[in-house]
Tab-separated table of C-alpha atoms in Angstrom:
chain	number	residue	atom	x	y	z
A	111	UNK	CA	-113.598	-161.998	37.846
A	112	UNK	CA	-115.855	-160.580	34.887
A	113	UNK	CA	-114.477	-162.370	32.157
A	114	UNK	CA	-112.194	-161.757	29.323
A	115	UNK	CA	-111.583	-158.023	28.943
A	116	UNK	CA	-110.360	-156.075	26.201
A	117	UNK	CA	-109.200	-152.596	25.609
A	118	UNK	CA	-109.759	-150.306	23.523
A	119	UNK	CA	-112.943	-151.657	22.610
A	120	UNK	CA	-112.409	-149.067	19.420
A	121	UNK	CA	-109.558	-147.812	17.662
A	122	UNK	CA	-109.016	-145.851	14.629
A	123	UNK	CA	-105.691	-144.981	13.309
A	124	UNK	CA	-104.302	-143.534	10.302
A	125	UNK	CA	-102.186	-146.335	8.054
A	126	UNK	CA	-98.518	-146.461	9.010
A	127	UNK	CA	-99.329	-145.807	12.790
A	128	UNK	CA	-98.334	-148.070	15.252
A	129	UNK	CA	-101.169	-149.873	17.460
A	130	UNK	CA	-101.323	-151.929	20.847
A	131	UNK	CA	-103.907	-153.789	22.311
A	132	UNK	CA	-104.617	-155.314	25.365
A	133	UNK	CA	-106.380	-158.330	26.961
A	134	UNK	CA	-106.532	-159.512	30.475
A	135	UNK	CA	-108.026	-163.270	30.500
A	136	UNK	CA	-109.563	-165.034	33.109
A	137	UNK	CA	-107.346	-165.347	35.798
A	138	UNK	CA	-106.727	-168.471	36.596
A	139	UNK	CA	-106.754	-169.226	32.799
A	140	UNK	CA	-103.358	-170.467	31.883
A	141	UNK	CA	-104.220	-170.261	27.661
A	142	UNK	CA	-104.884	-166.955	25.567
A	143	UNK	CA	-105.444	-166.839	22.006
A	144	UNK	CA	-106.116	-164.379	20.071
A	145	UNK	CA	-107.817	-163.859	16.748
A	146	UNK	CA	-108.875	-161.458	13.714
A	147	UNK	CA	-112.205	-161.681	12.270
A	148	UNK	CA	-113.483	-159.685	8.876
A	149	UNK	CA	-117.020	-158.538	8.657
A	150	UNK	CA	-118.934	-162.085	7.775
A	151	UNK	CA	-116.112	-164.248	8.294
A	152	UNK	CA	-115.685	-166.570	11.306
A	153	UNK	CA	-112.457	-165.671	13.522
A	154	UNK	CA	-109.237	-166.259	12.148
A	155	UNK	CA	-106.231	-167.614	14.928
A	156	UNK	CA	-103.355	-165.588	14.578
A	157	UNK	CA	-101.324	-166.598	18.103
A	158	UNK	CA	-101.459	-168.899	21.240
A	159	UNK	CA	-100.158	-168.992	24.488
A	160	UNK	CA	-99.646	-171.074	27.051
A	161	UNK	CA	-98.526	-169.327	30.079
A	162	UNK	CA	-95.690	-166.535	29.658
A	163	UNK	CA	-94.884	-168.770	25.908
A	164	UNK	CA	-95.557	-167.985	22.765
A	165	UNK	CA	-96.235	-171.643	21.281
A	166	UNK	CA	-97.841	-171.055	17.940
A	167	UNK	CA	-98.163	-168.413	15.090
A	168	UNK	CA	-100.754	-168.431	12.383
A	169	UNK	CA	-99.000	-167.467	8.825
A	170	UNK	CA	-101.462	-164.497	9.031
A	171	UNK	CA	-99.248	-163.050	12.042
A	172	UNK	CA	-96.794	-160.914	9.483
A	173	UNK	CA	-93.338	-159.506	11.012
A	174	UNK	CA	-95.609	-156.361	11.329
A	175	UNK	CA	-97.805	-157.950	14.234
A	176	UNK	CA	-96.091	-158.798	17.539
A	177	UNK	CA	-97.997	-160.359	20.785
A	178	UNK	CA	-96.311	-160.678	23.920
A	179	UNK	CA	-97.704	-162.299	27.524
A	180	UNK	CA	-95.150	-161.395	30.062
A	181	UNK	CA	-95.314	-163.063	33.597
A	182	UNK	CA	-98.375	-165.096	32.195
A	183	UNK	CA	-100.994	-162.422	32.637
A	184	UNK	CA	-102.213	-159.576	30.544
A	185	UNK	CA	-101.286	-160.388	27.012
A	186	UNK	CA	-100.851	-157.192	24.557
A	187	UNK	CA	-100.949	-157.617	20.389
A	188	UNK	CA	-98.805	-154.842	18.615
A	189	UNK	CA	-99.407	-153.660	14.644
A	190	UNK	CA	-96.853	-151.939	13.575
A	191	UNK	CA	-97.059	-149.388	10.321
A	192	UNK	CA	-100.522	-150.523	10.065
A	193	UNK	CA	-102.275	-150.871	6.856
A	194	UNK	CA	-105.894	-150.592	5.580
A	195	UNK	CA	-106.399	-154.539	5.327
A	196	UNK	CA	-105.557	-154.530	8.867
A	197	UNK	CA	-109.038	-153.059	9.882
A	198	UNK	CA	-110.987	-155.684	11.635
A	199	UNK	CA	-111.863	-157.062	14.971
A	200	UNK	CA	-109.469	-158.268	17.290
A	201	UNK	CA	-110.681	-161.318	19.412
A	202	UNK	CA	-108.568	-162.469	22.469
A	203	UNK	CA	-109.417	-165.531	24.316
A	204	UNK	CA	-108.563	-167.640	27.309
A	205	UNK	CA	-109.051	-171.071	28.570
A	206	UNK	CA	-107.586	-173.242	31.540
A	207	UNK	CA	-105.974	-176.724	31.564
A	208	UNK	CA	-103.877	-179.130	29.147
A	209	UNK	CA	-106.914	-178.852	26.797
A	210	UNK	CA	-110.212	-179.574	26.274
A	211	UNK	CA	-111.513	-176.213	28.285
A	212	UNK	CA	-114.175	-174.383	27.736
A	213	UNK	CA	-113.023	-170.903	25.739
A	214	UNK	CA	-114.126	-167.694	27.171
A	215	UNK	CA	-114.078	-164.810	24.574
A	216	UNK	CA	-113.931	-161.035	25.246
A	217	UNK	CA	-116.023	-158.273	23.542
A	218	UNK	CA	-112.656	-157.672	21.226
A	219	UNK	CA	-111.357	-154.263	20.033
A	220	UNK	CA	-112.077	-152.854	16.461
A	221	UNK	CA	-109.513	-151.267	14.567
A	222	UNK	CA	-110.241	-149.555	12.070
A	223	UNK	CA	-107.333	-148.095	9.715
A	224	UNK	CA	-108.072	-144.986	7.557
B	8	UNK	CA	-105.858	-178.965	7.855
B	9	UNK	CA	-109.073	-178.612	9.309
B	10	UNK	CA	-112.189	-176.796	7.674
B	11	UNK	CA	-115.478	-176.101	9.133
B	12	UNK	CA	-118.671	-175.515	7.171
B	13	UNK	CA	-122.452	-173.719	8.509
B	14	UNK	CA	-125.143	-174.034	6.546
B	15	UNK	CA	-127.424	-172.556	6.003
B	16	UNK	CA	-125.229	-168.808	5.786
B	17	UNK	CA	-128.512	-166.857	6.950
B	18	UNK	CA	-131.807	-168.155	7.963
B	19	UNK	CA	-134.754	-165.897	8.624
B	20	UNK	CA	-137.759	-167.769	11.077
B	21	UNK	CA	-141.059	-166.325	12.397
B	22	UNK	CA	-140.861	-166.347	15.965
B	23	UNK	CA	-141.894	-169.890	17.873
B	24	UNK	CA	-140.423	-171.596	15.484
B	25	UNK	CA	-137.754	-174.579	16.129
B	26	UNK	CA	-134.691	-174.879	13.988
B	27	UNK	CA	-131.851	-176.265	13.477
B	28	UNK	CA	-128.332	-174.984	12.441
B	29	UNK	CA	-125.767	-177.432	10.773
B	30	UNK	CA	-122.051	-177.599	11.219
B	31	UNK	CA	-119.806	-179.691	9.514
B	32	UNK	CA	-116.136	-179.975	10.158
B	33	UNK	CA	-113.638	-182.430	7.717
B	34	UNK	CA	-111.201	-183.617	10.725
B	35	UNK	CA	-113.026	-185.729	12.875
B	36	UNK	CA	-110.261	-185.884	15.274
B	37	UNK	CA	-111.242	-183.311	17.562
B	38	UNK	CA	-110.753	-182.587	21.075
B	39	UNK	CA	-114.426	-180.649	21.539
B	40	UNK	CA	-116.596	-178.512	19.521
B	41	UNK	CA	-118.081	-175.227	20.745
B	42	UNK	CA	-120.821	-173.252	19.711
B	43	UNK	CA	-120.806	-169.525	20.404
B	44	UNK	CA	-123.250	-166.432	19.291
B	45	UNK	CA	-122.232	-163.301	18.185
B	46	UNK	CA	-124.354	-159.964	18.210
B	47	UNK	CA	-123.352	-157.109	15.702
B	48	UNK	CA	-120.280	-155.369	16.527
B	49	UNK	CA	-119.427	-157.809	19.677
B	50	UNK	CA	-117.390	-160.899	21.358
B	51	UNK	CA	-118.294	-164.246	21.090
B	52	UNK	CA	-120.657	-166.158	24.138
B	53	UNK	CA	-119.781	-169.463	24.982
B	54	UNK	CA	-123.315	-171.210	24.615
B	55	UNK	CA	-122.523	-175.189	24.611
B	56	UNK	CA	-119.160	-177.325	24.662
B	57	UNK	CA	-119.449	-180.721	23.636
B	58	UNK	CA	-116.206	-183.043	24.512
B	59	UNK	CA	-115.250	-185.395	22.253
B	60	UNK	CA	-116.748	-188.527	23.909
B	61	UNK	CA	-120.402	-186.808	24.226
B	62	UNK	CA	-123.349	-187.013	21.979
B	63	UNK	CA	-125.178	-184.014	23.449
B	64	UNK	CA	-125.536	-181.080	25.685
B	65	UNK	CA	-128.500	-179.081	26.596
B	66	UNK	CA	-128.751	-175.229	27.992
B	67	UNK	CA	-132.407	-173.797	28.186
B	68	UNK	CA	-134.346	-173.932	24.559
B	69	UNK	CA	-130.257	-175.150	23.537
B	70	UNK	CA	-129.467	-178.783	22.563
B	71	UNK	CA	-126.525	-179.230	20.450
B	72	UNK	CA	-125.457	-182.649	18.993
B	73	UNK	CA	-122.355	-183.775	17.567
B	74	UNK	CA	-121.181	-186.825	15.681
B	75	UNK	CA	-117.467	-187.119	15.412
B	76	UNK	CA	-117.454	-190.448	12.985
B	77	UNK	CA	-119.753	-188.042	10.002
B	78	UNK	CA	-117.923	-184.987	10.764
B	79	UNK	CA	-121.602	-183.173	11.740
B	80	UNK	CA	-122.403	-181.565	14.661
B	81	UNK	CA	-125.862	-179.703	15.070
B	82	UNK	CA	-127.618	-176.790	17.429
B	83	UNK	CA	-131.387	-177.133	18.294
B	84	UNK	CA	-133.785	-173.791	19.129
B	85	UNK	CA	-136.757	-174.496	20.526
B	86	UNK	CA	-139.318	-171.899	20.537
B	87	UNK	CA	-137.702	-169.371	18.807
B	88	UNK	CA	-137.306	-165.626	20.050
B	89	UNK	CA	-136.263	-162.566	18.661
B	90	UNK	CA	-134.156	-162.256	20.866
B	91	UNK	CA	-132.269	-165.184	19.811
B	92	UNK	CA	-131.651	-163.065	16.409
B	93	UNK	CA	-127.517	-163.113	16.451
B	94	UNK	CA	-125.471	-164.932	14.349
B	95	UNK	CA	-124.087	-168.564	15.457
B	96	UNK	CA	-120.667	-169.764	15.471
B	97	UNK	CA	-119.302	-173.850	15.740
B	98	UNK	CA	-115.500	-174.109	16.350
B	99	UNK	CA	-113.995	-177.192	16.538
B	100	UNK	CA	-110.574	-177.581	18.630
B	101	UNK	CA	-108.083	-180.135	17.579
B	102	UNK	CA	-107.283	-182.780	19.219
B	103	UNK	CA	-103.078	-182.748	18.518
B	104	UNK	CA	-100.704	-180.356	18.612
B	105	UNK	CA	-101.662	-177.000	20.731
B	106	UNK	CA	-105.452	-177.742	19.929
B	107	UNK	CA	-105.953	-175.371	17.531
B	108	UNK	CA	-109.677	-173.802	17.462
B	109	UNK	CA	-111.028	-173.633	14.107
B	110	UNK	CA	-114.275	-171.499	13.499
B	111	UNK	CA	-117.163	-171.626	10.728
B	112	UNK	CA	-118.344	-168.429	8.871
B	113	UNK	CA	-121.244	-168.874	10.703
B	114	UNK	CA	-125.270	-168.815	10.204
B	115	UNK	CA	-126.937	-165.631	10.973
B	116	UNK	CA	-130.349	-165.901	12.259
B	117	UNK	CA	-133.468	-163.702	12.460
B	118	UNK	CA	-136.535	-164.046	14.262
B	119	UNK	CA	-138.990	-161.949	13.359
B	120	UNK	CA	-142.082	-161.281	16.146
Protein backbone atom coordinates (compact mmCIF):
# COMPACT_ATOMS: atom_id res chain seq x y z
CA UNK A 1 0.00 0.00 0.00
CA UNK A 2 1.21 3.61 -1.18
CA UNK A 3 -0.55 5.63 1.14
CA UNK A 4 -3.54 7.79 1.21
CA UNK A 5 -4.75 8.43 -2.33
CA UNK A 6 -6.89 10.95 -3.70
CA UNK A 7 -8.65 11.62 -6.91
CA UNK A 8 -8.97 14.04 -8.90
CA UNK A 9 -5.96 15.61 -7.76
CA UNK A 10 -7.65 18.82 -9.77
CA UNK A 11 -11.00 19.88 -10.43
CA UNK A 12 -12.57 22.86 -11.84
CA UNK A 13 -16.21 23.33 -12.14
CA UNK A 14 -18.51 25.99 -12.96
CA UNK A 15 -20.70 27.23 -9.64
CA UNK A 16 -23.95 25.31 -9.27
CA UNK A 17 -22.31 22.00 -10.58
CA UNK A 18 -22.32 19.11 -8.63
CA UNK A 19 -18.79 17.55 -7.49
CA UNK A 20 -17.49 14.11 -6.00
CA UNK A 21 -14.38 13.19 -4.67
CA UNK A 22 -12.71 10.29 -3.72
CA UNK A 23 -10.19 8.88 -1.18
CA UNK A 24 -8.98 5.42 -0.57
CA UNK A 25 -7.02 5.35 2.96
CA UNK A 26 -4.63 3.07 4.13
CA UNK A 27 -6.03 -0.14 4.26
CA UNK A 28 -5.97 -1.44 7.27
CA UNK A 29 -6.80 2.10 8.59
CA UNK A 30 -10.11 1.91 10.31
CA UNK A 31 -10.38 6.20 10.66
CA UNK A 32 -10.75 8.77 7.66
CA UNK A 33 -11.13 12.34 8.04
CA UNK A 34 -11.33 14.67 5.84
CA UNK A 35 -10.62 18.36 5.66
CA UNK A 36 -10.72 21.83 3.65
CA UNK A 37 -7.87 24.09 3.74
CA UNK A 38 -7.79 27.92 2.17
CA UNK A 39 -4.62 29.22 0.70
CA UNK A 40 -2.51 30.16 4.12
CA UNK A 41 -4.77 28.64 6.46
CA UNK A 42 -4.09 25.37 8.33
CA UNK A 43 -6.74 22.49 7.45
CA UNK A 44 -10.09 22.85 8.57
CA UNK A 45 -12.07 19.22 9.80
CA UNK A 46 -15.20 19.02 8.16
CA UNK A 47 -16.10 14.98 8.83
CA UNK A 48 -14.85 11.75 10.60
CA UNK A 49 -15.26 8.28 10.33
CA UNK A 50 -14.80 5.44 12.04
CA UNK A 51 -15.35 2.46 9.98
CA UNK A 52 -18.57 2.42 7.59
CA UNK A 53 -19.97 5.52 10.45
CA UNK A 54 -20.24 8.80 10.09
CA UNK A 55 -19.45 9.96 13.84
CA UNK A 56 -18.84 13.66 13.60
CA UNK A 57 -19.63 16.79 11.41
CA UNK A 58 -17.84 20.07 11.56
CA UNK A 59 -20.56 23.11 11.34
CA UNK A 60 -18.57 23.93 8.14
CA UNK A 61 -20.13 20.63 6.49
CA UNK A 62 -23.43 22.67 5.04
CA UNK A 63 -26.55 20.44 3.78
CA UNK A 64 -24.74 21.12 0.41
CA UNK A 65 -21.68 18.76 1.29
CA UNK A 66 -22.36 15.03 1.80
CA UNK A 67 -19.49 12.26 2.64
CA UNK A 68 -20.26 8.77 2.65
CA UNK A 69 -17.78 5.52 3.55
CA UNK A 70 -19.71 2.51 2.54
CA UNK A 71 -18.42 -1.02 3.62
CA UNK A 72 -15.56 0.90 5.51
CA UNK A 73 -13.32 1.51 2.54
CA UNK A 74 -13.09 4.18 -0.07
CA UNK A 75 -14.76 7.20 1.37
CA UNK A 76 -16.25 9.81 -1.35
CA UNK A 77 -17.15 13.77 -0.31
CA UNK A 78 -20.05 15.21 -2.54
CA UNK A 79 -20.65 19.31 -3.15
CA UNK A 80 -23.61 19.85 -4.41
CA UNK A 81 -24.60 23.31 -6.44
CA UNK A 82 -21.19 24.36 -5.65
CA UNK A 83 -20.28 27.86 -5.01
CA UNK A 84 -17.18 30.09 -5.47
CA UNK A 85 -16.20 30.00 -1.60
CA UNK A 86 -16.11 26.39 -2.06
CA UNK A 87 -12.73 26.54 -4.03
CA UNK A 88 -10.05 25.08 -1.92
CA UNK A 89 -8.17 21.97 -1.17
CA UNK A 90 -9.70 18.96 -0.09
CA UNK A 91 -7.57 16.90 2.46
CA UNK A 92 -8.65 13.27 3.34
CA UNK A 93 -6.93 11.37 5.98
CA UNK A 94 -6.69 8.03 7.68
CA UNK A 95 -5.42 6.54 10.81
CA UNK A 96 -5.76 3.05 12.65
CA UNK A 97 -6.80 2.17 16.23
CA UNK A 98 -9.08 3.63 19.19
CA UNK A 99 -6.81 6.73 18.95
CA UNK A 100 -3.68 8.04 19.40
CA UNK A 101 -2.40 6.87 15.65
CA UNK A 102 -0.25 8.33 13.65
CA UNK A 103 -2.36 10.34 10.66
CA UNK A 104 -1.40 9.66 7.17
CA UNK A 105 -2.51 12.47 4.74
CA UNK A 106 -3.02 12.24 0.94
CA UNK A 107 -1.84 14.76 -1.73
CA UNK A 108 -5.73 16.14 -1.61
CA UNK A 109 -7.76 17.33 -4.64
CA UNK A 110 -8.18 21.11 -5.56
CA UNK A 111 -11.34 22.41 -6.56
CA UNK A 112 -11.52 25.20 -7.94
CA UNK A 113 -15.11 26.83 -8.70
CA UNK A 114 -15.39 29.46 -11.51
CA UNK B 1 -12.61 24.52 22.07
CA UNK B 2 -9.21 24.05 21.16
CA UNK B 3 -6.90 26.67 19.30
CA UNK B 4 -3.49 26.25 18.05
CA UNK B 5 -1.01 29.06 17.44
CA UNK B 6 2.69 29.02 15.07
CA UNK B 7 4.81 31.59 15.39
CA UNK B 8 6.65 32.90 13.78
CA UNK B 9 3.96 32.96 10.37
CA UNK B 10 7.12 32.97 7.92
CA UNK B 11 10.71 32.74 8.70
CA UNK B 12 13.38 33.18 6.07
CA UNK B 13 17.14 31.43 7.22
CA UNK B 14 20.43 31.23 5.25
CA UNK B 15 21.15 27.77 4.75
CA UNK B 16 23.12 25.80 7.83
CA UNK B 17 21.35 27.48 10.02
CA UNK B 18 19.39 25.79 13.14
CA UNK B 19 15.96 26.97 14.08
CA UNK B 20 13.31 26.52 15.82
CA UNK B 21 9.49 26.71 15.09
CA UNK B 22 6.96 27.31 18.02
CA UNK B 23 3.55 25.86 18.51
CA UNK B 24 1.26 26.63 21.06
CA UNK B 25 -2.05 24.99 21.63
CA UNK B 26 -4.71 26.35 24.68
CA UNK B 27 -6.11 22.67 25.64
CA UNK B 28 -3.51 20.86 27.19
CA UNK B 29 -5.53 17.80 27.27
CA UNK B 30 -4.38 16.19 24.29
CA UNK B 31 -4.06 12.79 23.09
CA UNK B 32 -0.70 13.57 20.73
CA UNK B 33 0.56 16.34 18.71
CA UNK B 34 1.83 15.97 15.14
CA UNK B 35 3.91 17.94 13.07
CA UNK B 36 3.54 17.71 9.30
CA UNK B 37 5.16 19.81 6.18
CA UNK B 38 3.46 20.96 3.37
CA UNK B 39 5.02 21.91 -0.13
CA UNK B 40 3.02 24.38 -2.45
CA UNK B 41 0.04 22.97 -3.96
CA UNK B 42 0.37 19.43 -1.95
CA UNK B 43 -0.71 16.91 1.04
CA UNK B 44 0.56 17.01 4.27
CA UNK B 45 3.87 14.51 5.44
CA UNK B 46 3.71 13.07 8.65
CA UNK B 47 7.25 14.17 10.05
CA UNK B 48 7.05 13.49 14.04
CA UNK B 49 4.15 12.27 16.49
CA UNK B 50 4.65 12.92 19.95
CA UNK B 51 2.10 10.93 22.44
CA UNK B 52 0.95 12.55 25.20
CA UNK B 53 3.24 11.00 27.87
CA UNK B 54 6.58 11.89 25.74
CA UNK B 55 8.85 14.81 25.98
CA UNK B 56 10.55 14.26 22.61
CA UNK B 57 11.05 12.57 19.35
CA UNK B 58 13.83 12.74 16.94
CA UNK B 59 13.88 11.94 12.91
CA UNK B 60 17.22 12.92 11.09
CA UNK B 61 18.17 16.89 11.57
CA UNK B 62 14.17 16.61 13.36
CA UNK B 63 13.69 16.89 17.16
CA UNK B 64 10.40 18.06 18.23
CA UNK B 65 9.49 18.75 21.92
CA UNK B 66 6.32 19.14 23.57
CA UNK B 67 5.16 20.26 26.98
CA UNK B 68 1.58 19.48 27.70
CA UNK B 69 1.42 21.39 31.35
CA UNK B 70 2.52 25.15 29.20
CA UNK B 71 0.53 24.29 26.27
CA UNK B 72 4.04 24.57 23.95
CA UNK B 73 5.32 22.19 21.84
CA UNK B 74 8.47 22.96 19.59
CA UNK B 75 10.33 21.53 16.18
CA UNK B 76 14.21 21.69 15.99
CA UNK B 77 16.24 21.94 12.32
CA UNK B 78 19.54 21.33 12.49
CA UNK B 79 21.62 22.32 9.67
CA UNK B 80 19.28 23.84 7.62
CA UNK B 81 18.68 22.99 3.79
CA UNK B 82 16.90 24.40 1.10
CA UNK B 83 15.40 21.76 0.68
CA UNK B 84 13.74 21.91 3.92
CA UNK B 85 11.98 25.24 2.42
CA UNK B 86 8.05 24.07 2.90
CA UNK B 87 5.81 25.31 5.22
CA UNK B 88 5.29 23.44 8.77
CA UNK B 89 2.19 22.36 10.31
CA UNK B 90 1.53 21.25 14.42
CA UNK B 91 -1.92 19.60 14.98
CA UNK B 92 -2.87 18.64 18.14
CA UNK B 93 -5.56 15.67 18.57
CA UNK B 94 -7.84 15.70 21.50
CA UNK B 95 -7.82 13.60 23.93
CA UNK B 96 -12.02 13.13 24.45
CA UNK B 97 -14.61 12.68 22.34
CA UNK B 98 -13.63 11.32 18.61
CA UNK B 99 -10.11 13.02 19.07
CA UNK B 100 -10.57 15.73 17.05
CA UNK B 101 -7.25 17.00 15.13
CA UNK B 102 -6.83 20.59 15.33
CA UNK B 103 -4.18 22.30 12.98
CA UNK B 104 -2.10 25.72 13.23
CA UNK B 105 -1.90 28.19 10.25
CA UNK B 106 1.40 27.18 10.10
CA UNK B 107 5.12 28.75 9.69
CA UNK B 108 6.46 28.85 6.27
CA UNK B 109 10.09 28.51 5.98
CA UNK B 110 12.81 29.43 3.46
CA UNK B 111 16.25 28.50 3.20
CA UNK B 112 18.07 30.28 1.02
CA UNK B 113 21.64 28.53 -0.39
Amino acid sequence: DTGVSQNPRHKITKRGQNVTFRCDPISEHNRLYWYRQTLGQGPEFLTYFQNEAQLEKSRLLSDRFSAERPKGSFSTLEIQRTEQGDSAMYLCASSLGVGGGEAFFGQGTRLTVV
Amino acid sequence: KQEVTQIPAALSVPEGENLVLNCSFTDSAIYNLQWFRQDPGKGLTSLLLIQSSQREQTSGRLNASLDKSSGRSTLYIAASQPGDSATYLCAARGSGGYQKVTFGTGTKLQVIP
